[in-house]
PDB file of C-alpha atoms and ligand atoms in Angstrom:
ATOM      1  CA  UNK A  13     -15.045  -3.233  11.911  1.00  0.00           C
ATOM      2  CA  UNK A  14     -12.466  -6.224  12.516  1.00  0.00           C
ATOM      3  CA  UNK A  15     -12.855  -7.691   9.119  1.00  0.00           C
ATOM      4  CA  UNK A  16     -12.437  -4.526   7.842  1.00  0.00           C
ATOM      5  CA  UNK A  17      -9.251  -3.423   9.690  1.00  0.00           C
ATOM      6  CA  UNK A  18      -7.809  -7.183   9.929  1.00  0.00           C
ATOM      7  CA  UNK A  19      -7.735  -8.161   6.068  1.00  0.00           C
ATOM      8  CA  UNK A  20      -6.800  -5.176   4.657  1.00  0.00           C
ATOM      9  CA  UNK A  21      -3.658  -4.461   7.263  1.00  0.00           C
ATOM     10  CA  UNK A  22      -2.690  -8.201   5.948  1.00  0.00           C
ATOM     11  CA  UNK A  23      -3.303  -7.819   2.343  1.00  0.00           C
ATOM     12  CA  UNK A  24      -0.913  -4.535   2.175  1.00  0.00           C
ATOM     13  CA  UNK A  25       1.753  -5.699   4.075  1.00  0.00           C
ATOM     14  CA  UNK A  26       1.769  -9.063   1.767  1.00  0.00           C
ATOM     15  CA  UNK A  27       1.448  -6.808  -1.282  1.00  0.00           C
ATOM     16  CA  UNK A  28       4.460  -4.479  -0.103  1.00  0.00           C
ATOM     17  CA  UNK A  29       6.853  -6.975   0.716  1.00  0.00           C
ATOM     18  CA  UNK A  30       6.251  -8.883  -2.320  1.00  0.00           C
ATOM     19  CA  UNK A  31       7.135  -5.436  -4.109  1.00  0.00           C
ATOM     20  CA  UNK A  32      10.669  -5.640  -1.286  1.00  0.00           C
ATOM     21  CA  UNK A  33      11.633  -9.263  -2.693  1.00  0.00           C
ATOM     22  CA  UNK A  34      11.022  -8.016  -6.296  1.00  0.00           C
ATOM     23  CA  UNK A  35      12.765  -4.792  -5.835  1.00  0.00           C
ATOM     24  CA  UNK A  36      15.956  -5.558  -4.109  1.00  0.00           C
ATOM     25  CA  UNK A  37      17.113  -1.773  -4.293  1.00  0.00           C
ATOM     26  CA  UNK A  38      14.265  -0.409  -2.576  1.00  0.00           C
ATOM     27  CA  UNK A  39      14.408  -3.255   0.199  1.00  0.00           C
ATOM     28  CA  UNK A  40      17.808  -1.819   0.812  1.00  0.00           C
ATOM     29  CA  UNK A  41      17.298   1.649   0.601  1.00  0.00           C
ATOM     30  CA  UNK A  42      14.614   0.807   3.061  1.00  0.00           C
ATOM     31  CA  UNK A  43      16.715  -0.981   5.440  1.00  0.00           C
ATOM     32  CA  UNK A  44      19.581   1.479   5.287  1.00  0.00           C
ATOM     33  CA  UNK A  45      16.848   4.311   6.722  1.00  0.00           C
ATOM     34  CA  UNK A  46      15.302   1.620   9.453  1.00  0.00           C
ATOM     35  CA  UNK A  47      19.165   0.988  10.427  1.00  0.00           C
ATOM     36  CA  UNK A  48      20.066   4.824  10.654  1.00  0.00           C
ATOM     37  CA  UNK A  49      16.841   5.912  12.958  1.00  0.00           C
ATOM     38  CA  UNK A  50      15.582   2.639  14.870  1.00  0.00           C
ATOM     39  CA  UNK A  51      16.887   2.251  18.493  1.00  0.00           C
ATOM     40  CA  UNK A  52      16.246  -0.744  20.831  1.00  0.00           C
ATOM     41  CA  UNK A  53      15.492  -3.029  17.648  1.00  0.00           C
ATOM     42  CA  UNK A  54      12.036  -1.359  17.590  1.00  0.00           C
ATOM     43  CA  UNK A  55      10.374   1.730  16.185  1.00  0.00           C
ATOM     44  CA  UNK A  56       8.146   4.385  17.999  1.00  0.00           C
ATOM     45  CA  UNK A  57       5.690   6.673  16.981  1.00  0.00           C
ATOM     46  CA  UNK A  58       7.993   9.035  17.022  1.00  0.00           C
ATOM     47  CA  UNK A  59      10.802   7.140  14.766  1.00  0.00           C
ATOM     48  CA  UNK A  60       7.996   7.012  12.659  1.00  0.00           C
ATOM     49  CA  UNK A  61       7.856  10.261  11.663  1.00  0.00           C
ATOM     50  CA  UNK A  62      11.686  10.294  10.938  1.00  0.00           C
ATOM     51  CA  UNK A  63      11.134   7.411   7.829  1.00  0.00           C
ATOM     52  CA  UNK A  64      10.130   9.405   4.529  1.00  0.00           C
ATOM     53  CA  UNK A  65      11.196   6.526   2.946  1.00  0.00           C
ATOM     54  CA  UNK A  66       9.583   3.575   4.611  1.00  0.00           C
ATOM     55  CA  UNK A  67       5.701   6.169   4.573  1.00  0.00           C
ATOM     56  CA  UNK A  68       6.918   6.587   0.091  1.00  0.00           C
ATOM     57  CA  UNK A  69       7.116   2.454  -0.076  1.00  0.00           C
ATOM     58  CA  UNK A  70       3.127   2.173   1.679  1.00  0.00           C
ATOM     59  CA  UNK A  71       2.266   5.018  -0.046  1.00  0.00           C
ATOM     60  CA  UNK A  72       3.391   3.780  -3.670  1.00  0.00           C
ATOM     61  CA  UNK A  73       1.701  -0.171  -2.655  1.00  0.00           C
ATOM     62  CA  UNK A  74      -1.084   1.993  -1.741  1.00  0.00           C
ATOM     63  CA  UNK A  75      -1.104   3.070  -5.327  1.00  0.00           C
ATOM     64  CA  UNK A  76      -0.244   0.144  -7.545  1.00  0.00           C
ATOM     65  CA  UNK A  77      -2.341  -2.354  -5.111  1.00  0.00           C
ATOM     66  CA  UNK A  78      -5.498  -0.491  -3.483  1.00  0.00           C
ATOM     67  CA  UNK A  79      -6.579  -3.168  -0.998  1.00  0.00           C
ATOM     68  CA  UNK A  80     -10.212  -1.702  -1.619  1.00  0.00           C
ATOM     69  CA  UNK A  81      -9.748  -1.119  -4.948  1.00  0.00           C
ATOM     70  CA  UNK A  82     -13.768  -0.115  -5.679  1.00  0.00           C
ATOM     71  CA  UNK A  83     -14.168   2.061  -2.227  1.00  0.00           C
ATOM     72  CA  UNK A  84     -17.929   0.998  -1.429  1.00  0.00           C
ATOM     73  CA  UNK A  85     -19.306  -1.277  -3.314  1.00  0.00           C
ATOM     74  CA  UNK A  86     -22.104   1.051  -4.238  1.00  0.00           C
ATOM     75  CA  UNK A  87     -23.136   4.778  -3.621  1.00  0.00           C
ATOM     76  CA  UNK A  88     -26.538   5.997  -4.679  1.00  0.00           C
ATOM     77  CA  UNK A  89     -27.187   9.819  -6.048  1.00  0.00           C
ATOM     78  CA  UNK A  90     -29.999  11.517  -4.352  1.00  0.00           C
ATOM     79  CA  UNK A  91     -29.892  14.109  -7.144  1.00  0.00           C
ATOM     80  CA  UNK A  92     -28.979  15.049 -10.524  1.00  0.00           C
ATOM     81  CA  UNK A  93     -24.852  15.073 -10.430  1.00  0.00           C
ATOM     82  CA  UNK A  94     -23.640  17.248 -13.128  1.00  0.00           C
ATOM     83  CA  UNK A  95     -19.310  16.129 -13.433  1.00  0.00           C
ATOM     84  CA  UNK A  96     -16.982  18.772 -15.043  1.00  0.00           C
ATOM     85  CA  UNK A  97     -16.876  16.829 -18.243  1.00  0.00           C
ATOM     86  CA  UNK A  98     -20.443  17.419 -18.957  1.00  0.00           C
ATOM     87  CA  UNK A  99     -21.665  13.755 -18.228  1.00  0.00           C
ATOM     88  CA  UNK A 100     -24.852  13.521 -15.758  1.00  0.00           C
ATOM     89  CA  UNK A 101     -25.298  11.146 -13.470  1.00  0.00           C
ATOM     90  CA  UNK A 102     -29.160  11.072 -12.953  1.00  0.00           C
ATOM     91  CA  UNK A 103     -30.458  10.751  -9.634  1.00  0.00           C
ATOM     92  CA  UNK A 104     -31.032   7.706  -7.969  1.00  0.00           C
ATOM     93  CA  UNK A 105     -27.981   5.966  -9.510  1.00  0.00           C
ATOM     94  CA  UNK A 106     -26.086   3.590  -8.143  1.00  0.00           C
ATOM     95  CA  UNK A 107     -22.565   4.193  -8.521  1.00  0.00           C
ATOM     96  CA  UNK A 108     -19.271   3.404  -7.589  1.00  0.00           C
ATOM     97  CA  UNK A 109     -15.664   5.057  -7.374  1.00  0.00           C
ATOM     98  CA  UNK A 110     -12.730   2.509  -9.283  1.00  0.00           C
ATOM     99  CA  UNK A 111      -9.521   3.680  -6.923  1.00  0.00           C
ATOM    100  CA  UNK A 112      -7.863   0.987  -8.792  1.00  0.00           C
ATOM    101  CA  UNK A 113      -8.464   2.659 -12.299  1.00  0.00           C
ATOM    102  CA  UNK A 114      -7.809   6.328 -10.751  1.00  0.00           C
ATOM    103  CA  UNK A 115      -4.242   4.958  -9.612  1.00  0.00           C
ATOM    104  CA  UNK A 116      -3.139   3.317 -12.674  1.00  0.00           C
ATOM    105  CA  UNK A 117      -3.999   6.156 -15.074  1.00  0.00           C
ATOM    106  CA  UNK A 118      -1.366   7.223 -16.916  1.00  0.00           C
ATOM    107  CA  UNK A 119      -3.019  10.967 -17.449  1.00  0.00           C
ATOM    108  CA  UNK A 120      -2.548  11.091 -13.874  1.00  0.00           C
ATOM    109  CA  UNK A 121       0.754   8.878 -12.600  1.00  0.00           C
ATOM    110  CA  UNK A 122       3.624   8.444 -14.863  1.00  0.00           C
ATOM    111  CA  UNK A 123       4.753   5.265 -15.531  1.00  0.00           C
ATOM    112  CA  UNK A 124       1.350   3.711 -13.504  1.00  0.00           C
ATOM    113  CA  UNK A 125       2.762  -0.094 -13.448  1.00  0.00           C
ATOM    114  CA  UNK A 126       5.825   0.602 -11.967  1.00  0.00           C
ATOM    115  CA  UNK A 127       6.719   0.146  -8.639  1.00  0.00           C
ATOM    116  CA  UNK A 128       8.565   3.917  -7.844  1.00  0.00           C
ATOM    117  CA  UNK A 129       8.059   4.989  -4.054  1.00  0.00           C
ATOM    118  CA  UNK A 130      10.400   7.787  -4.973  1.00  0.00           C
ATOM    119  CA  UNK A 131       7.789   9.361  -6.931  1.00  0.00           C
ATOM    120  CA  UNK A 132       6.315   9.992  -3.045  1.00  0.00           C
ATOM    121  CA  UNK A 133       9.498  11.574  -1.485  1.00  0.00           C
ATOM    122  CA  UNK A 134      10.864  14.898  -1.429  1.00  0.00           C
ATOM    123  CA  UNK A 135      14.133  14.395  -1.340  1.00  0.00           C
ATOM    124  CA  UNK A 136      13.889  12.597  -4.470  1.00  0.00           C
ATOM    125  CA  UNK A 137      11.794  15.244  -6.552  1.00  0.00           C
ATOM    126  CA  UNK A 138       8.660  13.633  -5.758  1.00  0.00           C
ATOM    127  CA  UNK A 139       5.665  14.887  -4.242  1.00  0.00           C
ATOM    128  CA  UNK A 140       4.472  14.127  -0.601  1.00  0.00           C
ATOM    129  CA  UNK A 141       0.684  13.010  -1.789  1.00  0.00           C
ATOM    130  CA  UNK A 142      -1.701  12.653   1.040  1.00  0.00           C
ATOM    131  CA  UNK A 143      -3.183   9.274   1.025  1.00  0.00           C
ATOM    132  CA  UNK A 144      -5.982  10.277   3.550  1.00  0.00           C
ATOM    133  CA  UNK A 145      -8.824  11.461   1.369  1.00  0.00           C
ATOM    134  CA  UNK A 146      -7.926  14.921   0.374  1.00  0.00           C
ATOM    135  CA  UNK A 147      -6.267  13.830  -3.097  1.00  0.00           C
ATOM    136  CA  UNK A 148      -8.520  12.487  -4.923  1.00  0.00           C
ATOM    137  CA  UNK A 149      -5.494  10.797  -7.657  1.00  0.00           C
ATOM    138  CA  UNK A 150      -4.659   8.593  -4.192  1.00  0.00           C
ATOM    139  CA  UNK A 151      -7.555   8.080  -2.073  1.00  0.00           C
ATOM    140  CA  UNK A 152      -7.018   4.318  -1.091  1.00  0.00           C
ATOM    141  CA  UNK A 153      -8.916   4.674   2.399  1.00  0.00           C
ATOM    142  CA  UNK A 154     -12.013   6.543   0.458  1.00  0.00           C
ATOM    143  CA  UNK A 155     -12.720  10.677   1.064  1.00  0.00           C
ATOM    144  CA  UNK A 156     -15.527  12.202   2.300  1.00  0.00           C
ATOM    145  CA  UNK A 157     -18.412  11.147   5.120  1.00  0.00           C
ATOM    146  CA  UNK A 158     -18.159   7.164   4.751  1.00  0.00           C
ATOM    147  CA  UNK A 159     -14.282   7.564   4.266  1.00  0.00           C
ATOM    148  CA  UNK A 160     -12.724   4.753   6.373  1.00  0.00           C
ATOM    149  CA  UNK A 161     -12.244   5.417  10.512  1.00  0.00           C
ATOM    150  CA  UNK A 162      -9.368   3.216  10.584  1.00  0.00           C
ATOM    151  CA  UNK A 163      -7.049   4.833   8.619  1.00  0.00           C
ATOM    152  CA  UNK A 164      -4.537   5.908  10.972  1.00  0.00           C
ATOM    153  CA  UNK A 165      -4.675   2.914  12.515  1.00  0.00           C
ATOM    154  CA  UNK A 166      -4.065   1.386   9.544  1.00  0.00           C
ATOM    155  CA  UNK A 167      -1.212   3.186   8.367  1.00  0.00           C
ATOM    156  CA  UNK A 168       0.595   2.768  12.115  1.00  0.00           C
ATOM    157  CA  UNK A 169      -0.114  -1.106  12.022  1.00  0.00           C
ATOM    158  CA  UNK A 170       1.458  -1.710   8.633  1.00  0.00           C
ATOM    159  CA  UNK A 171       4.655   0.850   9.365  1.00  0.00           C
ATOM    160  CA  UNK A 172       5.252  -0.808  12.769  1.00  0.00           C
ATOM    161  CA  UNK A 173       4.756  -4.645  10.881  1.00  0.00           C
ATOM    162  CA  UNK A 174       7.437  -3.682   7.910  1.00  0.00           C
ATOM    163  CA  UNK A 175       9.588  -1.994  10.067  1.00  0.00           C
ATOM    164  CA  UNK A 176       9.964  -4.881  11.909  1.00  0.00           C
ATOM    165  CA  UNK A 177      10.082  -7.295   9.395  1.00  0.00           C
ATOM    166  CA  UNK A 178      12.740  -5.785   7.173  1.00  0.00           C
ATOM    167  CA  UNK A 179      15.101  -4.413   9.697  1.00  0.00           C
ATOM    168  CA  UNK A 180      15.402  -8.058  11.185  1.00  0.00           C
ATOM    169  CA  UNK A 181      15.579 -10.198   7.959  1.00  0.00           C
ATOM    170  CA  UNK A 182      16.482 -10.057   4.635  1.00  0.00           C
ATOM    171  CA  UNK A 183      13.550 -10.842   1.898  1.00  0.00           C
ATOM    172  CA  UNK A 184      14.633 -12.803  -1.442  1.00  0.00           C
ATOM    173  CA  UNK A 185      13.047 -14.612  -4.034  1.00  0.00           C
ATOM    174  CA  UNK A 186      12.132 -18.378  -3.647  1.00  0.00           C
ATOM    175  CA  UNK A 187      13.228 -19.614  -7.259  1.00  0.00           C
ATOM    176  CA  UNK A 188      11.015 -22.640  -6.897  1.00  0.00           C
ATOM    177  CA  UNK A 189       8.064 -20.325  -6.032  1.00  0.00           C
ATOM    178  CA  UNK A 190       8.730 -16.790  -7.942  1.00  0.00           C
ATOM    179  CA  UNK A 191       6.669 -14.145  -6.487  1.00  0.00           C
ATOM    180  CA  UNK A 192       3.384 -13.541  -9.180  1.00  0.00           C
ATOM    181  CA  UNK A 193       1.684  -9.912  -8.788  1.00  0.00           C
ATOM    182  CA  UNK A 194      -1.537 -11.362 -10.266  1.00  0.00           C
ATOM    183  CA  UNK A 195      -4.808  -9.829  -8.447  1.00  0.00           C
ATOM    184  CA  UNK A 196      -7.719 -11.433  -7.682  1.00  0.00           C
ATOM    185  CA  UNK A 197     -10.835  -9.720  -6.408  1.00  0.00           C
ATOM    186  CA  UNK A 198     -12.947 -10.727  -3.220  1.00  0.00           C
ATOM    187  CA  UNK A 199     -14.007  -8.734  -0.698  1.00  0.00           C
ATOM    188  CA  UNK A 200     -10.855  -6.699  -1.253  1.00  0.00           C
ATOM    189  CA  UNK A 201      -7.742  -7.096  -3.808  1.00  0.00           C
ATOM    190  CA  UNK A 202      -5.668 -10.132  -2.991  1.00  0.00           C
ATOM    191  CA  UNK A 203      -2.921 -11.795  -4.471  1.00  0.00           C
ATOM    192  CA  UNK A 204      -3.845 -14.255  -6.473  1.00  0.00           C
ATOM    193  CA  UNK A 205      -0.571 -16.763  -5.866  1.00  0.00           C
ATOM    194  CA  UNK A 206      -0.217 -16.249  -2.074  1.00  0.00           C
ATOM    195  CA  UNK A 207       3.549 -14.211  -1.133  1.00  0.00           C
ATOM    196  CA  UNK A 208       5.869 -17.260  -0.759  1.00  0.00           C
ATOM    197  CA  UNK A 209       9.861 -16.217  -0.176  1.00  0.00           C
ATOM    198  CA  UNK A 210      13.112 -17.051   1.258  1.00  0.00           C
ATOM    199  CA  UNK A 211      13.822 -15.159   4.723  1.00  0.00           C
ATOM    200  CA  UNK A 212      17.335 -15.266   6.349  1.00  0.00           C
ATOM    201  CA  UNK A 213      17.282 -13.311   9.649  1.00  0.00           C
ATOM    202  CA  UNK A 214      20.127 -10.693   9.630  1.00  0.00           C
ATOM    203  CA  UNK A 215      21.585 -12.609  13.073  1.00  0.00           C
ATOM    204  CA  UNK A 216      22.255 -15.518  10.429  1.00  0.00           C
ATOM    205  CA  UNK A 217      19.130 -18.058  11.256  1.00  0.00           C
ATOM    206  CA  UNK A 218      17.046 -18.283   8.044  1.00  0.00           C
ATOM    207  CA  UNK A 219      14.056 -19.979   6.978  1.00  0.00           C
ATOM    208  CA  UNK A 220      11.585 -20.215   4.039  1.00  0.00           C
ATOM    209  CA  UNK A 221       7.550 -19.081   4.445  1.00  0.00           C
TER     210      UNK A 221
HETATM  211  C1  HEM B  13      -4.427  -0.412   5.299  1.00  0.00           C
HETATM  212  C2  HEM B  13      -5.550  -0.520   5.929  1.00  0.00           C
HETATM  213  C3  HEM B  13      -6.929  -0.123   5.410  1.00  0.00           C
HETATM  214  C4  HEM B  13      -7.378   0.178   4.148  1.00  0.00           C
HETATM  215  C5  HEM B  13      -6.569   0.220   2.844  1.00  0.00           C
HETATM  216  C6  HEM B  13      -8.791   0.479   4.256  1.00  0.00           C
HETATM  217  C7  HEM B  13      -9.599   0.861   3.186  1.00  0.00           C
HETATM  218  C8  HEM B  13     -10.941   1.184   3.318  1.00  0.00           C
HETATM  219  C9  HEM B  13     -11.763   1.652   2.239  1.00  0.00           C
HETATM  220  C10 HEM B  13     -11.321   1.866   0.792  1.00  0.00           C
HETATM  221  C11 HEM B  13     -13.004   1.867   2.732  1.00  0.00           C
HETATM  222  C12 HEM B  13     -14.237   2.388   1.951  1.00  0.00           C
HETATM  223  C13 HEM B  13     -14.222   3.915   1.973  1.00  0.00           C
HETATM  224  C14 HEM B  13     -15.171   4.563   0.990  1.00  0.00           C
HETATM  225  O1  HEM B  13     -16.006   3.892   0.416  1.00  0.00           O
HETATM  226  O2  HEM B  13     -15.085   5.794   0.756  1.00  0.00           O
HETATM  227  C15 HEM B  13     -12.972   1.516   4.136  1.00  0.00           C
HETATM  228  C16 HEM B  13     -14.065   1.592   4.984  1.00  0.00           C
HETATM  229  C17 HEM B  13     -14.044   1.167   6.286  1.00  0.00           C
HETATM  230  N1  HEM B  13     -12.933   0.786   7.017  1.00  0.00           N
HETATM  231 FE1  HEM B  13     -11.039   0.668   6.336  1.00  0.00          FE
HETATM  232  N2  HEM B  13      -9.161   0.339   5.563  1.00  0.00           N
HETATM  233  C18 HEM B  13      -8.057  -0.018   6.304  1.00  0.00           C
HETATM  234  C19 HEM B  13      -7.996  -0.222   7.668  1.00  0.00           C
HETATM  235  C20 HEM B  13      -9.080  -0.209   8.513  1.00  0.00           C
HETATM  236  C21 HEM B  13      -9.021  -0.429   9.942  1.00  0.00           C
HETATM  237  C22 HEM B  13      -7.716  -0.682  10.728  1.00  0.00           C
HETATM  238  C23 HEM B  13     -10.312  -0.367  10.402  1.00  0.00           C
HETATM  239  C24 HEM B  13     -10.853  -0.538  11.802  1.00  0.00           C
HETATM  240  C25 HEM B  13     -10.156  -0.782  12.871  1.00  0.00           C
HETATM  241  C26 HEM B  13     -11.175  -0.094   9.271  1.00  0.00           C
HETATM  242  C27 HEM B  13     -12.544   0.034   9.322  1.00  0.00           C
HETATM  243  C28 HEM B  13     -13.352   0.449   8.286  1.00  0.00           C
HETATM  244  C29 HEM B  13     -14.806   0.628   8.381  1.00  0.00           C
HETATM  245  C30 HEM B  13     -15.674   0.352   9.613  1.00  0.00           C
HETATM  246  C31 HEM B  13     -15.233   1.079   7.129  1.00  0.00           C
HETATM  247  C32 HEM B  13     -16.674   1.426   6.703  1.00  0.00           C
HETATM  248  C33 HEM B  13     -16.918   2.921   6.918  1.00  0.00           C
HETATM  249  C34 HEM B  13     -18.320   3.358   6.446  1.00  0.00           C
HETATM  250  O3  HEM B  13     -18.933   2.674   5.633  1.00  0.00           O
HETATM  251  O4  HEM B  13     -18.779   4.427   6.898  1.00  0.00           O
HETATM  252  N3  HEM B  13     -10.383   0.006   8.149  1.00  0.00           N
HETATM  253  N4  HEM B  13     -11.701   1.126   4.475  1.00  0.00           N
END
């Protein structure tokens, strides 16, 4: 339960603000929505209903990086599953669902590779998806009986972290170590070049991590 809600609450929040230091615009958008509705230099659970944007930018990492990218490891059919395409899966099959390949197919998301969180807001002509196991094109936490407990938990912790962390700095490129999307696959998706960039707080300090 703590592995499981501890690594993959890090891994998104590295994989979305390396998406924010490649994609300058939608770190600013971002900012310009945490700057109209957060008081007291913090966010509540109730300002976090008021940020379409900042839910579109976890939604869309959700998409293009799926910390869990293979749900389970491994389901086994008790019976006979007959799929709408005609394929069987015989019983006593293991089997599992590839979130990662769902996301990224271009049948299904236009444009799959590219980082668009407007594609999950209103406003903008997009759709509001629900990540939480009812759509099946975006089911990063899983659907169904073994679908993951700490979603909401999950999706609070990383809103409250990114919140915090772009509405008090600003998030640029380190030129001597360039941001690289490249995945590797452990227990969940990583990156494979750990998120190095510059930092300047918005009350002028700044430093590199
Ligand atoms: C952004 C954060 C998170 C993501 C992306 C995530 C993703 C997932 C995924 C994909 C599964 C497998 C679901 C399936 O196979 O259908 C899962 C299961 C699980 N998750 Fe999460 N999770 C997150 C946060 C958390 C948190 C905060 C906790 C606990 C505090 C947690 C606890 C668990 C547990 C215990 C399971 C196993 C459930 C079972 O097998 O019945 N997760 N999670």
């Amino acid at each position: 339960m703590v592995f499981r809600g501890t690594d993959t609450i890090a891994l998104l929040t590295e994989w979305l603000m390396a998406e924010l230091v490649l994609n300058q615009g939608v770190q600013y958008k971002l900012r310009y929505e945490l700057d109209n509705v957060m008081s007291n230099h913090c966010v509540s659970d109730a300002e976090l209903m008021k940020l379409p944007y900042l839910q579109a930018v976890i939604k869309e990492t959700l998409r293009v990086h799926p910390p869990g990218p293979l749900l389970s490891w491994a389901r086994l059919s008790t019976d006979n599953v007959h799929l709408n395409n005609g394929m069987v899966i015989p019983a006593n099959t293991t089997a599992m669902v590839n979130m990662w390949a769902i996301t990224h197919n271009s049948k299904i998301w236009e444009r799959p590779h590219s980082f668009e969180p407007e594609r999950f807001l209103l406003s903008a002509g997009g759709s509001n998806v629900d990540v939480r196991g009812s759509d099946l094109r975006l089911a990063p936490f899983g659907a169904g009986r073994r679908a993951c407990p700490g979603m909401n938990l999950g999706m609070v912790t990383v809103s409250q972290l990114v919140a915090k962390l772009v509405y008090h700095y600003d998030w640029i490129q380190d030129m001597d170590r360039p941001v690289d999307l490249a995945e590797v696959l452990k227990l969940s998706c990583e990156m494979k070049e750990p998120l190095c960039a510059k930092v300047f707080s918005r009350n002028v300090v700044s430093a590199t991590i």
